[in-house]
Amino acid sequence: MIFDSYALTLASSSPSNWFMNTMAFWTFVLLGSMCIGGFFMMRKFLKVLPKADGKSKLDWQNHWVETSRHLWTDEAKAFLDQLVEPVPGPFRDIAKHSIAAEIGRIAVEDQATEVSRDHCIKGYIIATPKRDNKFLVKFLEKNKIDYLPYKHLINK
């Protein structure tokens, strides 16, 4: 008899308020995470789509990195490492690859025998998104890197 009344109270009671609030909270957290992940996946997908010339943005980056690989000196590689230092760790390799591609493109188009410091600075400025130009200038000034010859490339 005691068990019957206990089972009846369990079956008829609704979930507690804290449980429902917890479920609602985690629903929003998971939906938010999926939206953020979807945004970054869409950006990556758009980079892989071919342009009018038949190559995607990533194909061109790989092309310029491979074409200029023989031009990179140890000094230029060390300077590139210094330039990508402010980029957060998980994104540093991707940023380094895209900046190296831009630097390589500039060096190859200049028909240089090696990647110089000027190529690195110019490529770094061009490869940096416009929304980050304020941080770019701050970083260059903090490290006493002369960017005045390329100031016209920076849109503050």
Coordinates of C-alpha atoms in Angstrom, one line a residue:
M1 CA 0.0 0.0 0.0
I2 CA 2.8 2.4 0.8
F3 CA 4.5 1.7 -2.5
D4 CA 1.3 2.3 -4.5
S5 CA 0.9 5.8 -3.0
Y6 CA 4.6 6.6 -3.5
A7 CA 4.5 5.5 -7.2
L8 CA 1.3 7.6 -7.7
T9 CA 3.0 10.7 -6.3
L10 CA 6.1 10.2 -8.5
A11 CA 4.0 9.7 -11.6
S12 CA 1.7 12.7 -11.0
S13 CA 4.4 15.2 -10.1
S14 CA 5.9 17.4 -12.8
P15 CA 9.7 17.8 -13.2
S16 CA 11.2 20.3 -10.8
N17 CA 11.9 23.8 -11.7
W18 CA 15.7 23.6 -11.5
F19 CA 15.7 20.6 -13.9
M20 CA 13.6 22.5 -16.5
N21 CA 15.8 25.5 -16.2
T22 CA 18.9 23.4 -16.6
M23 CA 17.5 21.7 -19.7
A24 CA 16.6 25.2 -21.2
F25 CA 20.1 26.5 -20.4
W26 CA 21.9 23.5 -22.1
T27 CA 19.5 23.8 -25.1
F28 CA 20.6 27.4 -25.7
V29 CA 24.3 26.5 -25.1
L30 CA 24.2 23.7 -27.7
L31 CA 22.3 25.7 -30.2
G32 CA 24.7 28.6 -29.8
S33 CA 27.7 26.3 -30.2
M34 CA 26.2 24.7 -33.4
C35 CA 25.5 28.2 -34.9
I36 CA 29.1 29.4 -34.2
G37 CA 30.6 26.1 -35.6
G38 CA 28.3 26.4 -38.6
F39 CA 29.5 30.0 -39.3
F40 CA 33.2 28.9 -39.3
M41 CA 32.4 25.8 -41.4
M42 CA 30.6 28.0 -44.0
R43 CA 33.6 30.4 -44.1
K44 CA 36.0 27.5 -44.7
F45 CA 33.6 26.1 -47.4
L46 CA 33.6 29.5 -49.2
K47 CA 37.4 29.5 -49.3
V48 CA 37.4 26.1 -51.0
L49 CA 35.0 27.1 -53.8
P50 CA 36.7 27.7 -57.1
K51 CA 37.0 31.3 -58.4
A52 CA 36.7 32.3 -62.1
D53 CA 40.2 31.0 -62.9
G54 CA 39.2 27.5 -61.6
K55 CA 41.4 27.7 -58.4
S56 CA 40.1 28.4 -54.9
K57 CA 41.7 30.8 -52.4
L58 CA 43.3 27.8 -50.6
D59 CA 44.7 26.4 -53.9
W60 CA 46.3 29.8 -54.6
Q61 CA 47.8 29.9 -51.1
N62 CA 49.3 26.5 -51.6
H63 CA 50.6 27.4 -55.0
W64 CA 52.4 30.5 -53.7
V65 CA 53.8 28.7 -50.7
E66 CA 55.2 25.9 -52.9
T67 CA 56.5 28.3 -55.6
S68 CA 58.4 30.5 -53.1
R69 CA 59.6 27.7 -50.8
H70 CA 63.2 27.9 -52.2
L71 CA 63.3 31.7 -51.5
W72 CA 62.8 31.5 -47.8
T73 CA 65.9 31.9 -45.6
D74 CA 66.1 31.0 -41.9
E75 CA 66.1 34.8 -41.1
A76 CA 62.9 35.3 -43.1
K77 CA 61.2 32.3 -41.4
A78 CA 62.2 33.6 -37.9
F79 CA 60.8 37.0 -38.8
L80 CA 57.5 35.4 -40.0
D81 CA 57.3 33.6 -36.7
Q82 CA 57.7 36.9 -34.9
L83 CA 55.0 38.5 -37.0
V84 CA 52.4 35.8 -36.3
E85 CA 53.2 35.8 -32.5
P86 CA 50.1 37.8 -31.5
V87 CA 47.7 35.3 -33.3
P88 CA 46.1 32.9 -30.8
G89 CA 47.7 29.5 -30.7
P90 CA 44.9 27.4 -32.4
F91 CA 44.8 29.8 -35.4
R92 CA 48.5 30.5 -35.7
D93 CA 49.4 27.8 -38.3
I94 CA 46.5 28.9 -40.5
A95 CA 47.5 32.6 -40.2
K96 CA 51.1 31.7 -40.8
H97 CA 50.3 29.8 -44.0
S98 CA 48.1 32.6 -45.5
I99 CA 50.7 35.3 -44.6
A100 CA 53.5 33.2 -46.0
A101 CA 51.5 32.7 -49.2
E102 CA 51.1 36.5 -49.6
I103 CA 54.8 37.1 -48.9
G104 CA 55.8 34.4 -51.3
R105 CA 53.5 35.9 -54.0
I106 CA 55.1 39.3 -53.6
A107 CA 58.7 37.8 -53.6
V108 CA 58.0 35.8 -56.8
E109 CA 56.4 38.7 -58.6
D110 CA 59.4 40.9 -57.7
Q111 CA 61.6 38.2 -59.1
A112 CA 63.6 38.2 -55.9
T113 CA 66.4 35.8 -55.1
E114 CA 65.2 35.4 -51.5
V115 CA 62.5 36.6 -49.3
S116 CA 63.6 39.9 -47.6
R117 CA 62.4 41.7 -44.5
D118 CA 60.6 44.2 -46.7
H119 CA 58.7 41.4 -48.5
C120 CA 57.6 40.0 -45.1
I121 CA 56.4 43.4 -43.8
K122 CA 54.5 44.2 -47.0
G123 CA 53.0 40.7 -47.2
Y124 CA 52.0 40.8 -43.5
I125 CA 50.2 44.1 -44.0
I126 CA 48.4 42.9 -47.1
A127 CA 47.4 39.5 -45.6
T128 CA 46.1 41.0 -42.4
P129 CA 42.3 41.6 -42.6
K130 CA 41.3 45.2 -42.6
R131 CA 39.3 44.9 -39.4
D132 CA 42.6 44.1 -37.6
N133 CA 44.6 47.1 -38.9
K134 CA 44.5 48.9 -35.5
F135 CA 46.1 45.9 -33.8
L136 CA 48.6 45.5 -36.8
V137 CA 49.9 49.0 -36.3
K138 CA 50.1 48.6 -32.6
F139 CA 52.1 45.4 -33.0
L140 CA 54.5 46.9 -35.6
E141 CA 55.1 50.0 -33.4
K142 CA 55.6 47.9 -30.3
N143 CA 58.3 45.8 -32.0
K144 CA 59.8 48.9 -33.7
I145 CA 59.2 47.6 -37.2
D146 CA 59.4 50.3 -39.8
Y147 CA 56.2 50.1 -41.8
L148 CA 56.1 53.7 -43.2
P149 CA 56.9 52.7 -46.8
Y150 CA 53.8 50.5 -46.7
K151 CA 51.5 52.9 -44.7
H152 CA 49.4 53.4 -47.8
L153 CA 48.3 49.7 -47.6
I154 CA 46.9 50.2 -44.1
N155 CA 43.3 51.6 -43.9
K156 CA 42.8 52.8 -40.4

